[in-house]
CSV table of C-alpha atoms in Angstrom, one decimal:
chain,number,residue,atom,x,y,z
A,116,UNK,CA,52.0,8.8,-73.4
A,117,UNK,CA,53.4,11.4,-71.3
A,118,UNK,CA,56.9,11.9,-69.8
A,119,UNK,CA,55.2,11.4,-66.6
A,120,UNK,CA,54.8,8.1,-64.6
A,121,UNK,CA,51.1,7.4,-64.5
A,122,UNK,CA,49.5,6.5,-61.4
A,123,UNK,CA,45.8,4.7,-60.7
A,124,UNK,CA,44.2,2.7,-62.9
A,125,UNK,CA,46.4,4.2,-66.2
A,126,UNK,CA,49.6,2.9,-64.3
A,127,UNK,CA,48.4,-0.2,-63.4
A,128,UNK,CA,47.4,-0.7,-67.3
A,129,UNK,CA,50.5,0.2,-68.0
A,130,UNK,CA,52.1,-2.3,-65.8
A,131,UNK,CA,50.2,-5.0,-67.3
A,132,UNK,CA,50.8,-3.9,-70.6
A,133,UNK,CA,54.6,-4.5,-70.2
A,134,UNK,CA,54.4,-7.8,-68.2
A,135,UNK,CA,52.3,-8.7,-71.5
A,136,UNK,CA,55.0,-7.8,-73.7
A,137,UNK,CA,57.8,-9.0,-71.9
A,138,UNK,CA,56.7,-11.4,-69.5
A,139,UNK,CA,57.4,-11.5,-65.8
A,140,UNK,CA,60.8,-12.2,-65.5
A,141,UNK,CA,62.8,-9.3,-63.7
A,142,UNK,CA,65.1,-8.2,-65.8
A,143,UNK,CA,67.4,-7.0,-63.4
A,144,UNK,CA,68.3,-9.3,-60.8
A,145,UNK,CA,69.8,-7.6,-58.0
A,146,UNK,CA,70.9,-8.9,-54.9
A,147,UNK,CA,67.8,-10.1,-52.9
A,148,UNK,CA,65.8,-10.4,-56.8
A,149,UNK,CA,62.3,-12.0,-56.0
A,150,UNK,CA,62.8,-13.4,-59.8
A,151,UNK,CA,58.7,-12.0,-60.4
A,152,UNK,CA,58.1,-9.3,-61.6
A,153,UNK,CA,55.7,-7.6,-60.7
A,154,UNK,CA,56.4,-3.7,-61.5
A,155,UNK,CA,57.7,-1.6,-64.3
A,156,UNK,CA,61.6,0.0,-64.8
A,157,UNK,CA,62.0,2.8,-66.9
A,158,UNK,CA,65.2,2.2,-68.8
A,159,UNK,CA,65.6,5.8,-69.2
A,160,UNK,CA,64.0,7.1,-65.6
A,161,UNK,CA,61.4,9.6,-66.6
A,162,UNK,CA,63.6,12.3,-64.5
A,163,UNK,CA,65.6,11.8,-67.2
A,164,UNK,CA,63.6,12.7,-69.8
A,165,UNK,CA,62.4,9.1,-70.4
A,166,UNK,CA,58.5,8.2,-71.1
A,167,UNK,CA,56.2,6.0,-69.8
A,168,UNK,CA,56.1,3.7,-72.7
A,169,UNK,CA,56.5,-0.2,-73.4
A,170,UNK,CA,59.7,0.8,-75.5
A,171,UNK,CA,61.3,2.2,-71.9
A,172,UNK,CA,59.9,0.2,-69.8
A,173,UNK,CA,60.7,-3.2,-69.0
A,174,UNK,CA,59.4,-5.9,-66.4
A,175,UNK,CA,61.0,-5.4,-62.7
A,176,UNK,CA,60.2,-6.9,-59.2
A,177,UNK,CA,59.1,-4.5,-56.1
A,178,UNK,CA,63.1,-5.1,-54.7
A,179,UNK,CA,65.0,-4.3,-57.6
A,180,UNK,CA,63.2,-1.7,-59.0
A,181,UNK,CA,63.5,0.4,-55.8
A,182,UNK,CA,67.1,-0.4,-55.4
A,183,UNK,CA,68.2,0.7,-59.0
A,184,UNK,CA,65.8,3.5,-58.6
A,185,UNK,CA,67.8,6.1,-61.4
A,186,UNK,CA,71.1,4.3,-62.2
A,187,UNK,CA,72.5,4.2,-65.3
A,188,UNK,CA,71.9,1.3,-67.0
A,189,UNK,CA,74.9,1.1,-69.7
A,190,UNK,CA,73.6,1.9,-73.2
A,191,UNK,CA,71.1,4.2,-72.5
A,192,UNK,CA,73.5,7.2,-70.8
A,193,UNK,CA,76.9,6.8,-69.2
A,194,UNK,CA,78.8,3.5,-69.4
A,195,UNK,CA,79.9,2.7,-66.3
A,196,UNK,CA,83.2,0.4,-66.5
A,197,UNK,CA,84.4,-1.2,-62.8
A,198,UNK,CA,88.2,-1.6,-63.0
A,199,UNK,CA,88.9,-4.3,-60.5
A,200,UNK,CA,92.5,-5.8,-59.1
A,201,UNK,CA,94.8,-6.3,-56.6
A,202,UNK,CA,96.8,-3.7,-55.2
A,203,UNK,CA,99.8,-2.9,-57.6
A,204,UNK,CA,98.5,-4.2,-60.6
A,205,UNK,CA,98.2,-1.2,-62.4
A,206,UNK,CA,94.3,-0.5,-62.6
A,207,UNK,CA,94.9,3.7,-62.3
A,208,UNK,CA,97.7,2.8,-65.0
A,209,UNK,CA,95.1,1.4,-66.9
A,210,UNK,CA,92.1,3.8,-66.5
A,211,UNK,CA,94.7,6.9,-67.7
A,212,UNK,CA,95.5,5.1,-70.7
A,213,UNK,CA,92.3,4.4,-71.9
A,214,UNK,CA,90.0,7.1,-70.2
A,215,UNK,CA,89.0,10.7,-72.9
A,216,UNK,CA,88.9,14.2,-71.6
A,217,UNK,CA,85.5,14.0,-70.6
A,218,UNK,CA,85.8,10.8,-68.8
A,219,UNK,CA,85.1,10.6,-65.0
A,220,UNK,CA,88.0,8.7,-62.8
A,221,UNK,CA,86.6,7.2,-59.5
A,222,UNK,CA,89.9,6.6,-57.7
A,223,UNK,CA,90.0,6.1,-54.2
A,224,UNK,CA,94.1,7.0,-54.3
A,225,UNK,CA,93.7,9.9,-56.2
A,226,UNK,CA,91.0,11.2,-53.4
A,227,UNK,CA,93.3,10.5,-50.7
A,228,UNK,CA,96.5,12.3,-52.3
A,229,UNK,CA,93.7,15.2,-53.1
A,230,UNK,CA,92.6,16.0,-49.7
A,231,UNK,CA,96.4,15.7,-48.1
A,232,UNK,CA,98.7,18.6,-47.3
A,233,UNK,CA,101.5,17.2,-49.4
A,234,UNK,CA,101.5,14.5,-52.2
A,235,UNK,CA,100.8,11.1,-50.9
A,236,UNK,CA,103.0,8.2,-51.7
A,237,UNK,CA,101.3,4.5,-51.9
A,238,UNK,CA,104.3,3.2,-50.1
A,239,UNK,CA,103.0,5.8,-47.2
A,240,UNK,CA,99.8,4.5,-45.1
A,241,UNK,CA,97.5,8.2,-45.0
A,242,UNK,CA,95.6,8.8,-41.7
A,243,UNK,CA,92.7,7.2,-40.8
A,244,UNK,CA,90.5,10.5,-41.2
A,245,UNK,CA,91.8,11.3,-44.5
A,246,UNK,CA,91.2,8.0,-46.0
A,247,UNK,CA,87.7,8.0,-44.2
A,248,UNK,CA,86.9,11.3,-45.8
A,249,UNK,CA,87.9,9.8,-49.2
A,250,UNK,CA,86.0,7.1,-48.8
A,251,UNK,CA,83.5,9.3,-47.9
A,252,UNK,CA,83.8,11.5,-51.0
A,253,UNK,CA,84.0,8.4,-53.2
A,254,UNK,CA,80.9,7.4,-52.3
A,255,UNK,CA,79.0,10.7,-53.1
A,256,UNK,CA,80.7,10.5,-56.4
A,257,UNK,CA,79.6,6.9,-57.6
A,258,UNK,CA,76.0,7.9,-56.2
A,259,UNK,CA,76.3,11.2,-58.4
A,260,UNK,CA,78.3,10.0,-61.4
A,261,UNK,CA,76.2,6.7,-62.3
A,262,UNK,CA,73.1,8.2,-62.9
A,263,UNK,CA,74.6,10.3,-65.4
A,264,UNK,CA,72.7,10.2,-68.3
A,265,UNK,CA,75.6,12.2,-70.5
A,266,UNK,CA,77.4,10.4,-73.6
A,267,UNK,CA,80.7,9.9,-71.1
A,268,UNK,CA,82.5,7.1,-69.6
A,269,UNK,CA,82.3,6.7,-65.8
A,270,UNK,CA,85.4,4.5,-64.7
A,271,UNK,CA,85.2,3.2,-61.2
A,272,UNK,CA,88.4,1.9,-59.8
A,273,UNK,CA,87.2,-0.6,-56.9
A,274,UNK,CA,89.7,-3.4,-56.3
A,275,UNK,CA,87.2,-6.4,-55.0
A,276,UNK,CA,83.7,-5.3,-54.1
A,277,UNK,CA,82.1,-8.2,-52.5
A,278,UNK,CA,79.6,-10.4,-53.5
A,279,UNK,CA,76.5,-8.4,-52.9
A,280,UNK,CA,78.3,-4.8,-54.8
A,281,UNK,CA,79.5,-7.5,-57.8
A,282,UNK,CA,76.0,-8.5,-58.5
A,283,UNK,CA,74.7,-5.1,-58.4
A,284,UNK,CA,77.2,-4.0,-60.9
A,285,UNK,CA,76.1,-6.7,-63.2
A,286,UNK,CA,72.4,-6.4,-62.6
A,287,UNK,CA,72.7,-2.3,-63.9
A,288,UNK,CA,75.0,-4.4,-66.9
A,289,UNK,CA,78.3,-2.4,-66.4
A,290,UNK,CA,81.4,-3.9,-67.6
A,291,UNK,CA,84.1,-5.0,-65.7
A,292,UNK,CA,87.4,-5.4,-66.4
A,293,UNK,CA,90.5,-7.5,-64.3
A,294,UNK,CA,93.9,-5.8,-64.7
A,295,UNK,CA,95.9,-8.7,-63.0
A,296,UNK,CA,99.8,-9.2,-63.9
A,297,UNK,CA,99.8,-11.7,-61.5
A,298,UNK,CA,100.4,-12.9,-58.0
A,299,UNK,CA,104.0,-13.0,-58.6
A,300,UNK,CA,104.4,-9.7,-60.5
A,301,UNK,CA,102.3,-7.4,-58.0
A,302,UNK,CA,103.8,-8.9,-54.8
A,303,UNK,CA,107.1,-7.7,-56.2
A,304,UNK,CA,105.7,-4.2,-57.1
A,305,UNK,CA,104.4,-4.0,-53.5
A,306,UNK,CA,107.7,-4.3,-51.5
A,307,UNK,CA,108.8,-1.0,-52.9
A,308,UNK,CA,105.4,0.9,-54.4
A,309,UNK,CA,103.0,-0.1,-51.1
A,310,UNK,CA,103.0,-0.1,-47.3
A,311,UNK,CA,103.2,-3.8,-45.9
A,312,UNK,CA,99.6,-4.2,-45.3
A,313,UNK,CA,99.0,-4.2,-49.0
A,314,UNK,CA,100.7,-8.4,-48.7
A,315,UNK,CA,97.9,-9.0,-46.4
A,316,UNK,CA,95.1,-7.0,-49.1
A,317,UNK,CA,96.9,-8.6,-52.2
A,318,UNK,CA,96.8,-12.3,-50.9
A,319,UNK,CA,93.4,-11.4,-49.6
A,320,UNK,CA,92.6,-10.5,-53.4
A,321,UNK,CA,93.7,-13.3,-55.0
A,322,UNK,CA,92.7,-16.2,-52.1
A,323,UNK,CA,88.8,-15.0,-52.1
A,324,UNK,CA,88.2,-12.9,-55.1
A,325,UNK,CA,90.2,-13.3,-58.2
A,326,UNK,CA,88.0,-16.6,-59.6
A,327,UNK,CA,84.3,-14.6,-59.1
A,328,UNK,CA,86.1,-11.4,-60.5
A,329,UNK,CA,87.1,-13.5,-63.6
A,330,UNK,CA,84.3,-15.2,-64.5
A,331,UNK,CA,82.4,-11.7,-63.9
A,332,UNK,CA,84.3,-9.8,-66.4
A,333,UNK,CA,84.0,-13.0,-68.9
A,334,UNK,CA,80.5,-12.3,-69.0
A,335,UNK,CA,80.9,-8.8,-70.6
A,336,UNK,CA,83.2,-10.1,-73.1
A,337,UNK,CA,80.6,-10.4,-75.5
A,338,UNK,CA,79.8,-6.6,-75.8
A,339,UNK,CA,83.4,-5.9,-77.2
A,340,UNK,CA,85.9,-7.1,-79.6
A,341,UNK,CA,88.1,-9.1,-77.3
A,342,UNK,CA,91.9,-8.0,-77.4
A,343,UNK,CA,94.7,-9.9,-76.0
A,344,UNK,CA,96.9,-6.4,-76.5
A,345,UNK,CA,98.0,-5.6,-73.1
A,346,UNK,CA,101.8,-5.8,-72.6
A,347,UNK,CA,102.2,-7.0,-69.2
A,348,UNK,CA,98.5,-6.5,-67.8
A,349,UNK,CA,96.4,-9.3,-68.4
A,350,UNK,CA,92.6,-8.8,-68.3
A,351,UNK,CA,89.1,-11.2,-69.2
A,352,UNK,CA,87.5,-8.2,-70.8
A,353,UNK,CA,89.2,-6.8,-74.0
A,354,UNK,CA,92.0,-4.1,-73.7
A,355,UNK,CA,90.2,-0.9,-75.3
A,356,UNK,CA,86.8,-0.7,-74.5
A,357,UNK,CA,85.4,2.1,-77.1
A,358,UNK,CA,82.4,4.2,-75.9
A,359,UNK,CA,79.0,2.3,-76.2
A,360,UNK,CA,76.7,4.1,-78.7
A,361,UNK,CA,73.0,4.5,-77.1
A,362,UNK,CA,70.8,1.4,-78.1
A,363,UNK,CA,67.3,2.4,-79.0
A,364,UNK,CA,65.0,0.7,-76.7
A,365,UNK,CA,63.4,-1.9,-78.3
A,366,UNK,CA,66.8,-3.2,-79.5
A,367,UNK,CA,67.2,-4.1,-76.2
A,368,UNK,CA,66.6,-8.2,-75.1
A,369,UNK,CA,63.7,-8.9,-73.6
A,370,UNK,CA,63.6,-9.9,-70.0
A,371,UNK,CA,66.6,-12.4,-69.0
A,372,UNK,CA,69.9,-12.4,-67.0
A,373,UNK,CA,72.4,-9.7,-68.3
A,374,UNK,CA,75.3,-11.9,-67.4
């Protein structure tokens, strides 16, 4: 079949041609997930040079296929790894250790010390309008950089999305991986590395979103080699994530939960 997505009568065959195949379980479960499917997602989105075929398509409902419109799902273009942590753990650490030349780094503190005048200290709290411009210009590059479909690594350094973000990140199936020394061991680190209101963000951290961070990152264990390697960081998913080789399509599980 063509490249191009089918409309009429030859979509709607189409459509029924993968809930055949698959069933009608969504298979990508985003917040707000309807559980029926009752649409098609292309794995590879056809402006991405994917096809209109049961071997790229897979069974989606109305909600989550609009919100993942053309985001990378890992495997089939740029793995998209979510470093997550409390302040002073070491996730920037982490990401330069493991990350190749052709990586991308999504680093909110390497924004901010990019856009000021003079190199920015953590221990120094930047302005309000230069850290709303970062945020700002790290939200323009998660939108660009995961629907990459390039053989590259996109690492995203967010310390606790929330609910909502977290199951987002697990319905597109990116890993994540906890660097976490531990309460004791960053709290130290902060008196001298971070302003004071990094206590409040670190307590915050590891009062409300260390356990769901944990057990989200102990889903993805599975897709690795798990490696207790780390020196002093401590992370559920393994230590050296190597680059995920494209999986052909139909070696992909039909329709269930990714985590």
């Amino acid at each position: 079949m063509s490249k191009r997505h089918a409309g009429g009568s030859r979509g709607t065959a189409m459509t029924k041609a993968v809930l055949r195949e698959y069933g009608d379980a969504c298979h990508l479960r985003l917040p707000g997930c309807t559980y029926v499917a009752t649409t098609r997602d292309h794995l590879i989105p056809l402006a991405h040079g994917g096809e209109d075929t049961l071997d790229n398509c897979r069974p989606a409902c109305r909600s989550c296929n609009s919100k993942r419109q053309d985001q990378a799902v890992n495997g089939l273009g740029a793995t998209v790894i979510i470093v997550v942590g409390p302040p002073a753990a070491g996730k920037s650490s982490y990401v330069r250790d493991h990350a190749k030349p052709a990586d991308v780094v999504i680093d909110l503190d390497r924004l901010v010390a990019a856009i000021s005048p003079t190199p920015q200290h953590q221990a120094i709290e930047p302005a309000p309008h230069v850290k709303n411009l970062a945020v700002r210009a790290r939200r323009a590059l998660i939108q660009g950089s995961t629907r990459l479909y390039t053989r590259c690594t996109v690492w995203l350094i967010h310390a606790m999305p929330d609910a909502k973000t977290l199951a987002e990140y697990r319905g597109n199936r990116w890993a994540i991986i906890v660097v976490d020394p531990g309460r004791a061991e960053v709290e130290a680190r902060a008196i001298t590395e971070r302003t004071p209101r990094a206590h409040d963000v670190i307590a915050r951290w590891y009062d409300l979103h260390a356990t769901a961070l944990h057990a989200a990152a102990a889903r993805h264990v599975t897709s690795w080699d798990r490696s207790t390697d780390l020196g002093e960081l401590h992370t559920v998913a393994p230590s050296t994530p190597d680059r995920i080789e494209p999986t052909p399509p139909r070696a992909i599980a039909t329709p269930s939960r990714p985590w």
